[in-house]
PDB file of C-alpha atoms in Angstrom:
ATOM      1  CA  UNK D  11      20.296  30.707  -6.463  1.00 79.00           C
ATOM      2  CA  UNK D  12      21.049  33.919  -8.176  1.00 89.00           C
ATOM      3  CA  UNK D  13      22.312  33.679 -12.076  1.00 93.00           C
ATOM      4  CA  UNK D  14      24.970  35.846 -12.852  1.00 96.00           C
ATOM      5  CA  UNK D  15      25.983  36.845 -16.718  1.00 97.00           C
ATOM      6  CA  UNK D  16      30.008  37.646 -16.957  1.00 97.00           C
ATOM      7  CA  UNK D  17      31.009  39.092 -20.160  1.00 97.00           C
ATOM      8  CA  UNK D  18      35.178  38.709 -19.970  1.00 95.00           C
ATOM      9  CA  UNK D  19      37.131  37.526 -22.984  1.00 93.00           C
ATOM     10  CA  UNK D  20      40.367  37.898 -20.871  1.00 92.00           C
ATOM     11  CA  UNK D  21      40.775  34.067 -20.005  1.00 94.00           C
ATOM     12  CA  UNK D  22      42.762  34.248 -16.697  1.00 94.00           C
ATOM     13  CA  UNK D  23      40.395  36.898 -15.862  1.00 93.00           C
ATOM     14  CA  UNK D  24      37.332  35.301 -16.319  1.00 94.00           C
ATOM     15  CA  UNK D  25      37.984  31.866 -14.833  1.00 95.00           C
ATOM     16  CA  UNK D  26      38.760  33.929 -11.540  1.00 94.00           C
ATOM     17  CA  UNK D  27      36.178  35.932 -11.459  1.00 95.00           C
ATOM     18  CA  UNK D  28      34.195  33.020 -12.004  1.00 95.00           C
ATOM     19  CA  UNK D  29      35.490  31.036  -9.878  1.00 95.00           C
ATOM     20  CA  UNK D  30      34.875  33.567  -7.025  1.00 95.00           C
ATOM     21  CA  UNK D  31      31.618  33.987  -8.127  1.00 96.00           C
ATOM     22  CA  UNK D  32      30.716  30.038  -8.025  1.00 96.00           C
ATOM     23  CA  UNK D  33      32.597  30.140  -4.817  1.00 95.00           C
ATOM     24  CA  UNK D  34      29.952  32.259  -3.175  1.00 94.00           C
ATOM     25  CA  UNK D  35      26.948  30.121  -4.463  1.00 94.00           C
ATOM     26  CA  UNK D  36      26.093  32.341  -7.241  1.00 95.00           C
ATOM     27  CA  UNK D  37      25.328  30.550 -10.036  1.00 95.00           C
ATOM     28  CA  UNK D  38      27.920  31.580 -13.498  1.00 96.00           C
ATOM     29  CA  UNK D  39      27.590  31.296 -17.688  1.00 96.00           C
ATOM     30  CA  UNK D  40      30.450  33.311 -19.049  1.00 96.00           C
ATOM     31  CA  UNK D  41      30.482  34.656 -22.086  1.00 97.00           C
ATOM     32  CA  UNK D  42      34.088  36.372 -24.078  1.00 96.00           C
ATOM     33  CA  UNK D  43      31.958  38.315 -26.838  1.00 96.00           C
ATOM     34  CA  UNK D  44      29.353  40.397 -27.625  1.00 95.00           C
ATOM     35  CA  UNK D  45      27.497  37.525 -30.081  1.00 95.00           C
ATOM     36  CA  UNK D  46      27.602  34.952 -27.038  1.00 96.00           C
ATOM     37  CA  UNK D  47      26.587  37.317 -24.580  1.00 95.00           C
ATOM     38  CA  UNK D  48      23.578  38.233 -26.788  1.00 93.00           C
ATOM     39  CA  UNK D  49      23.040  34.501 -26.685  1.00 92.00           C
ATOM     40  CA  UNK D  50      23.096  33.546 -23.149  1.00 93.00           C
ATOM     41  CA  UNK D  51      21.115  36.615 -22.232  1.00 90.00           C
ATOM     42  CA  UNK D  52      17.955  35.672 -24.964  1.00 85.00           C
ATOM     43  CA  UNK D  53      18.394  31.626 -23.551  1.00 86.00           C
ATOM     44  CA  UNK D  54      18.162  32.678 -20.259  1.00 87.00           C
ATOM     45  CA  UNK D  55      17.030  34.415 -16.905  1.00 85.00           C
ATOM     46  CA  UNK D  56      19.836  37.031 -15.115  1.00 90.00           C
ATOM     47  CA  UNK D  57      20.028  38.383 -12.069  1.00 90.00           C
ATOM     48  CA  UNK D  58      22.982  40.442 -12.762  1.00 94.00           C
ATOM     49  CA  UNK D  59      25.462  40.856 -15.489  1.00 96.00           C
ATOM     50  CA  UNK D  60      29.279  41.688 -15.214  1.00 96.00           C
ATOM     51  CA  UNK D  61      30.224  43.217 -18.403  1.00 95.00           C
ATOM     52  CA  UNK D  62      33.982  44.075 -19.821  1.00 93.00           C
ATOM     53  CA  UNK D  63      33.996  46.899 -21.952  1.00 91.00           C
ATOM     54  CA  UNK D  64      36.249  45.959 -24.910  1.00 89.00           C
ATOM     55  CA  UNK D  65      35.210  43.094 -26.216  1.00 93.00           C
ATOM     56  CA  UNK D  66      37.111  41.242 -29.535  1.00 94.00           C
ATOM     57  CA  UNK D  67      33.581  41.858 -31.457  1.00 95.00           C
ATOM     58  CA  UNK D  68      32.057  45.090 -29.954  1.00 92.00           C
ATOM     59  CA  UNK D  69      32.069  46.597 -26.375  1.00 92.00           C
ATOM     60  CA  UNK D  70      29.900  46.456 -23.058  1.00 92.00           C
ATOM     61  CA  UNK D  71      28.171  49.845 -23.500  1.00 93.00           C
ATOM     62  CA  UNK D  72      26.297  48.409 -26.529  1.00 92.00           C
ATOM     63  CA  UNK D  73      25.341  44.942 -24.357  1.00 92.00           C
ATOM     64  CA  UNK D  74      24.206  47.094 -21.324  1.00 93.00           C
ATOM     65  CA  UNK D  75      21.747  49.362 -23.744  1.00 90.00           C
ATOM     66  CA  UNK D  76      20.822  45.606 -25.724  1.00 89.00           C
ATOM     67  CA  UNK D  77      20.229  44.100 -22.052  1.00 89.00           C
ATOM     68  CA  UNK D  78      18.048  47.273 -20.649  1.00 84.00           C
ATOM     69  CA  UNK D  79      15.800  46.948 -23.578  1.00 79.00           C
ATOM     70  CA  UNK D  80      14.458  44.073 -22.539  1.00 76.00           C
ATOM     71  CA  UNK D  81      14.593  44.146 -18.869  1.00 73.00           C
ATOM     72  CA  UNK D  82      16.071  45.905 -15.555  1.00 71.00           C
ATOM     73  CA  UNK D  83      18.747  43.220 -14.956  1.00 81.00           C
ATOM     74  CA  UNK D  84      21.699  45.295 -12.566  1.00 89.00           C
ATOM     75  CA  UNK D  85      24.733  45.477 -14.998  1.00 93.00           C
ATOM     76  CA  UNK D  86      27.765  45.814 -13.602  1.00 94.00           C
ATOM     77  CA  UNK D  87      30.945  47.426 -15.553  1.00 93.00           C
ATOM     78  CA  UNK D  88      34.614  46.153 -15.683  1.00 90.00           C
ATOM     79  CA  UNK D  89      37.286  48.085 -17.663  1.00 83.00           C
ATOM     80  CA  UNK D  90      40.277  49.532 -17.376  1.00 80.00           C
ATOM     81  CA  UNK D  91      39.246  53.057 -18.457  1.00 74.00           C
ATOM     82  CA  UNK D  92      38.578  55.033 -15.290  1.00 71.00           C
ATOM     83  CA  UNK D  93      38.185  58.521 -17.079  1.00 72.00           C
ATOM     84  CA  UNK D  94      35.088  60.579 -15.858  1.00 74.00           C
ATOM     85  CA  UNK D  95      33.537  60.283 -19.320  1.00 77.00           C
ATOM     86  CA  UNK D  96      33.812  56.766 -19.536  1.00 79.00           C
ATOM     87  CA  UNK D  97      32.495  56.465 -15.980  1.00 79.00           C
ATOM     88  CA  UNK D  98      29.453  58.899 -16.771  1.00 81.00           C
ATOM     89  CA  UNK D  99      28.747  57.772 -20.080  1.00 84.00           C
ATOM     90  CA  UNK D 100      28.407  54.116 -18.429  1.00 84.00           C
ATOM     91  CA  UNK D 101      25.708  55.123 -16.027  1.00 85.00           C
ATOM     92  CA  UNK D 102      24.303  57.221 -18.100  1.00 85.00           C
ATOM     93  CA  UNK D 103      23.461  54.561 -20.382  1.00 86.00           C
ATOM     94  CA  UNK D 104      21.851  52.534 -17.374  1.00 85.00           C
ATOM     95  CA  UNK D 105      24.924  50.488 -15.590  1.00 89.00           C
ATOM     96  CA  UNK D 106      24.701  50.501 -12.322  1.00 89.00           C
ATOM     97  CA  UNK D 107      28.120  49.996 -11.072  1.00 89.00           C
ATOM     98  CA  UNK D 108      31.638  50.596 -12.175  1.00 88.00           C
ATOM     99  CA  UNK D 109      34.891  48.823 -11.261  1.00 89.00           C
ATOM    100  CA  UNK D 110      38.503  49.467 -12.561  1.00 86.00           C
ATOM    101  CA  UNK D 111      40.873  47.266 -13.670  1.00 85.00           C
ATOM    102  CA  UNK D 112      42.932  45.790 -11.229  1.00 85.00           C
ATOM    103  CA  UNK D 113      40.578  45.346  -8.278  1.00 87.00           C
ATOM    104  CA  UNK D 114      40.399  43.331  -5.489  1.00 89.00           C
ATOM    105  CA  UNK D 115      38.434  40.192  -6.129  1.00 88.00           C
ATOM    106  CA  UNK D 116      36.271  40.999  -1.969  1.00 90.00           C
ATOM    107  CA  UNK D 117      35.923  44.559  -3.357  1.00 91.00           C
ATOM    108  CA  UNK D 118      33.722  42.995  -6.430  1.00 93.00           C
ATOM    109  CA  UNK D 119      32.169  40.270  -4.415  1.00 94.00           C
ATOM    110  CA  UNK D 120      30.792  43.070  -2.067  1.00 93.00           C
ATOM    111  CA  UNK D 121      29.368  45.489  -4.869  1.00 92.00           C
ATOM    112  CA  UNK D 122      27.906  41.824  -6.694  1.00 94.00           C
ATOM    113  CA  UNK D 123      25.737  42.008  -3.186  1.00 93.00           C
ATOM    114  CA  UNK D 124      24.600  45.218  -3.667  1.00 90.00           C
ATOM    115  CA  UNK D 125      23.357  44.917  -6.502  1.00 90.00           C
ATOM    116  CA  UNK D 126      21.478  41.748  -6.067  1.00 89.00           C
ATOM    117  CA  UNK D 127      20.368  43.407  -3.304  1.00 85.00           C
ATOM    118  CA  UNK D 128      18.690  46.141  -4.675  1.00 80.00           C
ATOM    119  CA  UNK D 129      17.110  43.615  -7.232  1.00 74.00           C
ATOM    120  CA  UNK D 130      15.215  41.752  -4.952  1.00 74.00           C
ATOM    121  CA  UNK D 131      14.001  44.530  -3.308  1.00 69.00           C
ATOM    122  CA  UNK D 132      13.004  45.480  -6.625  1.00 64.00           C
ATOM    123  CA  UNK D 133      11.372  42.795  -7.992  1.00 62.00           C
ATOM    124  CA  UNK D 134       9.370  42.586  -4.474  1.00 59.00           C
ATOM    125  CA  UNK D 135       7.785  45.788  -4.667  1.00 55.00           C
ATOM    126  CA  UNK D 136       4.758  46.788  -6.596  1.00 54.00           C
ATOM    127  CA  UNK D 137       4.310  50.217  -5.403  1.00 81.00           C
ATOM    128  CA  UNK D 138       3.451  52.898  -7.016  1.00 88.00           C
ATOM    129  CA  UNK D 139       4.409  56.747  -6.445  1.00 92.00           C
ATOM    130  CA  UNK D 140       1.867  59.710  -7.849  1.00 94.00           C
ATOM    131  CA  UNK D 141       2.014  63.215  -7.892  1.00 95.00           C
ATOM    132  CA  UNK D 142      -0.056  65.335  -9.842  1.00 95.00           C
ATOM    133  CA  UNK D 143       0.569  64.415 -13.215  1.00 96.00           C
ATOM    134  CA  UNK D 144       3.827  62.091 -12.653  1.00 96.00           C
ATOM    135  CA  UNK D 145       3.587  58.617 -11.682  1.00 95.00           C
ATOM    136  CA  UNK D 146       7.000  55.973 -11.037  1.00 94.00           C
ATOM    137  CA  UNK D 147       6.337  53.005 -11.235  1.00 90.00           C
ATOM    138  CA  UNK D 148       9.125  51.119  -8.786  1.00 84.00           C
ATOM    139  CA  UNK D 149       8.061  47.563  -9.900  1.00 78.00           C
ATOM    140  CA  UNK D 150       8.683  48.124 -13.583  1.00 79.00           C
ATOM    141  CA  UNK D 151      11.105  50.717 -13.250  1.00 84.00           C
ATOM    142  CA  UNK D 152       8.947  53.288 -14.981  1.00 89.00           C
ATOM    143  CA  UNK D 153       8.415  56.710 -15.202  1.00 94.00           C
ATOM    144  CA  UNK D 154       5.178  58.435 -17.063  1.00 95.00           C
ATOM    145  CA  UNK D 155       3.840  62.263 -17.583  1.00 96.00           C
ATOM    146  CA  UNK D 156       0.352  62.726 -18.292  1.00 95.00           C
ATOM    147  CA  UNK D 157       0.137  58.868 -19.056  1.00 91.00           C
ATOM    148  CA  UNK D 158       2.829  58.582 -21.584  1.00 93.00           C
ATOM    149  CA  UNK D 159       6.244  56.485 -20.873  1.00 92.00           C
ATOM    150  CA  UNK D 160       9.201  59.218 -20.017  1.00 93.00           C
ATOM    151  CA  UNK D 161      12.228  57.335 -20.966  1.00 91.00           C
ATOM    152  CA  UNK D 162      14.692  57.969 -17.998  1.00 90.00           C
ATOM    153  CA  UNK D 163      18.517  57.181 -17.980  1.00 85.00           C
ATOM    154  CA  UNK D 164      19.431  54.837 -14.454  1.00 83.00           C
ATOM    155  CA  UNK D 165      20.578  57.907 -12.624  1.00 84.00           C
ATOM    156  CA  UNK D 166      17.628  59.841 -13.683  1.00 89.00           C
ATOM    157  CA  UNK D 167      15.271  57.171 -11.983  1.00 90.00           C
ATOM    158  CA  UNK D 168      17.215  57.411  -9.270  1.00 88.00           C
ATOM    159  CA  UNK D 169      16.938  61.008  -8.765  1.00 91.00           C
ATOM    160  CA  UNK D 170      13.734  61.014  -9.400  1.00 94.00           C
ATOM    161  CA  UNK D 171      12.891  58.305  -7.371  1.00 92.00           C
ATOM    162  CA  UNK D 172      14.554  60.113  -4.225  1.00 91.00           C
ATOM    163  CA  UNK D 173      13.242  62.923  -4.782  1.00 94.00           C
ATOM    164  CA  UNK D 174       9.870  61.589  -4.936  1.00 93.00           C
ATOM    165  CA  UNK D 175      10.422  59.270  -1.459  1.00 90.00           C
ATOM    166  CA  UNK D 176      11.349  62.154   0.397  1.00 89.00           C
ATOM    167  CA  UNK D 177       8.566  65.259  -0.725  1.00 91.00           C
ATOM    168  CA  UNK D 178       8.683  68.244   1.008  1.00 91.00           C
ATOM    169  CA  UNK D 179      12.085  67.644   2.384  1.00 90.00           C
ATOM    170  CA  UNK D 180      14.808  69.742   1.877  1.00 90.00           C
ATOM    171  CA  UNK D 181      17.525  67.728   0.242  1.00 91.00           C
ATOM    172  CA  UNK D 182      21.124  68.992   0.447  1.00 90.00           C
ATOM    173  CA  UNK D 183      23.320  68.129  -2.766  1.00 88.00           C
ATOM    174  CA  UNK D 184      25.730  65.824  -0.907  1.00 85.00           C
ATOM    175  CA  UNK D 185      22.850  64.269   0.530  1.00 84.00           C
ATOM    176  CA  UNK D 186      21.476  64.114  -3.046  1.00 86.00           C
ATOM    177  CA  UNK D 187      24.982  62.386  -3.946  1.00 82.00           C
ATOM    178  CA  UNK D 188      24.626  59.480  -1.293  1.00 78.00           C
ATOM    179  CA  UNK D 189      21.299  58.672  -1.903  1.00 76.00           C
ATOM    180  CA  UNK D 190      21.577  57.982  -5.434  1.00 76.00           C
ATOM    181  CA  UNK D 191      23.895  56.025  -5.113  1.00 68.00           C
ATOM    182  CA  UNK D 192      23.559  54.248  -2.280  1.00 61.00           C
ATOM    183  CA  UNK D 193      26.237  55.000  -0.169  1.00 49.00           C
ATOM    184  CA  UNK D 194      28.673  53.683  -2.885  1.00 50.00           C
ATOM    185  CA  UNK D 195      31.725  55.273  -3.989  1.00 47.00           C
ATOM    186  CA  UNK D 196      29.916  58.943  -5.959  1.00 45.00           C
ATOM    187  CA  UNK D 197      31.700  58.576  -9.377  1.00 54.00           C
ATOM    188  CA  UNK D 198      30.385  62.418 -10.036  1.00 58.00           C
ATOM    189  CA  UNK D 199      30.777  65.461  -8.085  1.00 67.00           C
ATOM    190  CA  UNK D 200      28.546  68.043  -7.568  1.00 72.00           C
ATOM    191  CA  UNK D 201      28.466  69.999 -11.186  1.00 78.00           C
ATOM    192  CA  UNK D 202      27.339  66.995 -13.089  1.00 80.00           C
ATOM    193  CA  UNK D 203      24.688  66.134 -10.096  1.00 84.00           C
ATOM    194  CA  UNK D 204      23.348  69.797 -11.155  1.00 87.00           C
ATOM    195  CA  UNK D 205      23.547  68.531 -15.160  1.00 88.00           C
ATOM    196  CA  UNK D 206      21.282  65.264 -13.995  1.00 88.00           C
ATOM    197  CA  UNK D 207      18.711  67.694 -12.223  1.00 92.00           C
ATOM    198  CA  UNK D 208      18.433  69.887 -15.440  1.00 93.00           C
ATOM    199  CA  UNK D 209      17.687  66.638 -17.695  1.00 93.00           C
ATOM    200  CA  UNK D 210      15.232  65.626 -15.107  1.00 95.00           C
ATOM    201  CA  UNK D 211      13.254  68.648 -15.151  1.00 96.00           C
ATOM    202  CA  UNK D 212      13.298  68.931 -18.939  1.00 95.00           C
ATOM    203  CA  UNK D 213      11.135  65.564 -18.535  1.00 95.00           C
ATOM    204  CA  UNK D 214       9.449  66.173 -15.677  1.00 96.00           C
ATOM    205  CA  UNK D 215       8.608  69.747 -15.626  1.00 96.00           C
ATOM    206  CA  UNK D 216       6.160  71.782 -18.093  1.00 95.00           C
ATOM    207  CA  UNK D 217       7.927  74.830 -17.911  1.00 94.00           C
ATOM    208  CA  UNK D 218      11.794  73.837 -16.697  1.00 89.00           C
ATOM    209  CA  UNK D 219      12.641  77.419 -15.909  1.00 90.00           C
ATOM    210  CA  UNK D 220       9.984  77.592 -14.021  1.00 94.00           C
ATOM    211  CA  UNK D 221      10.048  74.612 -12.242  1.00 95.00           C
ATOM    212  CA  UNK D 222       7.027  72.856  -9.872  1.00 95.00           C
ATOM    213  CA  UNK D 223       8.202  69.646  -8.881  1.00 97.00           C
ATOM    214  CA  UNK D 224      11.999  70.358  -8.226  1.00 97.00           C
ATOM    215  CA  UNK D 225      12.672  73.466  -6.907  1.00 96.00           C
ATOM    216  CA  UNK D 226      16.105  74.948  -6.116  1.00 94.00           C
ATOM    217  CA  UNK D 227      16.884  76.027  -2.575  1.00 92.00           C
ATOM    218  CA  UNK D 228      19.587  78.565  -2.317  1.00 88.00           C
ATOM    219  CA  UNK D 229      22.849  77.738  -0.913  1.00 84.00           C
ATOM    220  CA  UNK D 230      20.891  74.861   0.601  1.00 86.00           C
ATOM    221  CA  UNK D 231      20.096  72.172  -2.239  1.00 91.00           C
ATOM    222  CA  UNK D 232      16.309  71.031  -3.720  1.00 94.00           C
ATOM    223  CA  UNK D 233      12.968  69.769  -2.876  1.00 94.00           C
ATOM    224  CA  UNK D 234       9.997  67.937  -4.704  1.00 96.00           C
ATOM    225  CA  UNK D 235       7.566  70.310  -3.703  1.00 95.00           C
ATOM    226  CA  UNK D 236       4.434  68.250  -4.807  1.00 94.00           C
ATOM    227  CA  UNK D 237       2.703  66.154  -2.602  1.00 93.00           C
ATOM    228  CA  UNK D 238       3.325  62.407  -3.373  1.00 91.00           C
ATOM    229  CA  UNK D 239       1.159  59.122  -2.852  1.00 89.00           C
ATOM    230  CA  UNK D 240       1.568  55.738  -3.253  1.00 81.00           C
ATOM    231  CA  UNK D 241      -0.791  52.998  -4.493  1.00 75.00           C
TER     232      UNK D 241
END
């Protein structure tokens, strides 16, 4: 039975949410602040976590960077700010989903899915991807140059990690879009896809103007040039 974290201090909210949760077998310890979340999350073993982003005693941002510190648990965002900032900075900062206040209670259930999902297919794999100099690791979520850890953001991984499962192939930008994310709604268009690709090859690359591993094709999209195995 998957355990799910949800981080709501609206009552009414919460119970629902809950409710539905516990209603699809999941099982549910909610939390209404920042201090109990911290709690429940150091007590115990999550799958996922739904986080609220104003919270009486702090906000979700700070629990998702807390959380990610300690492990890859899929965090989920709920708030009623639906600005692009607000949606950026929160995957930026490692969530991996993003819902708006109101939303349908299915609409939720389905992306709670995805995400658990992508866990266990996650937590399953130990494989390893090399080239050159660059090695991901998928099972711990890892990324290292020349041996030493390169912290990546969620989306950065992601990139990366598509780049690096499809070497040699010509990747158009839309294509780019869907693949990081899944096929979910793409909460950022095609100008900050090309700010993402310039942070990745400031980590990646030794000479980011001059770029080995991700190299621009004109009017086309990019490729990971390098050859890539996996262990």
């Amino acid at each position: 039975m998957n355990k799910i974290l949800l981080v709501e201090d609206d009552e009414a909210l919460g119970l629902a949410i809950e409710f539905s949760l516990k209603n699809e077998g999941y099982e549910v310890i909610r939390a209404t602040s920042v201090k109990e979340a911290k709690y429940q999350f150091d007590h115990h073993t999550f799958d996922l976590s739904i986080l609220d982003i104003g919270l009486p005693d702090g906000n979700g941002y700070d629990l998702c960077l807390h959380f990610k510190n300690q492990n890859n648990t899929s965090v989920i965002f709920l708030t009623a700010l639906d600005e692009e900032a607000n949606v950026v900075m929160g995957l930026d900062i490692g969530g991996d989903d993003y819902i708006t206040k109101p939303f349908r209670v299915k609409e939720l259930m389905s992306r709670v899915k995805v995400q658990l999902r992508k866990q266990a297919r996650l937590e399953t794999s130990s494989m390893i991807l090399t080239s050159e100099n660059i090695k991901l690791d998928l099972n711990l979520i890892k990324c290292y140059k020349n041996q030493e850890s390169v912290p990546l953001t969620n989306l950065e991984y992601k990139l990366l990690l598509t780049f690096m499962t499809n070497a040699h192939k010509a990747l158009k930008r839309d294509e780019l879009l869907q693949k990081t994310t899944d096929g979910d709604e793409v909460f950022f268009d095609e100008n900050t896809l090309s700010v993402y690709i310039r942070r990745l090859r400031d980590k990646v690359e030794d000479d980011h103007k001059n770029p080995q591993f991700i190299v621009t094709l004109r009017g086309l999209g990019y490729r990971w040039s390098k050859d890539v195995r996996s262990e």
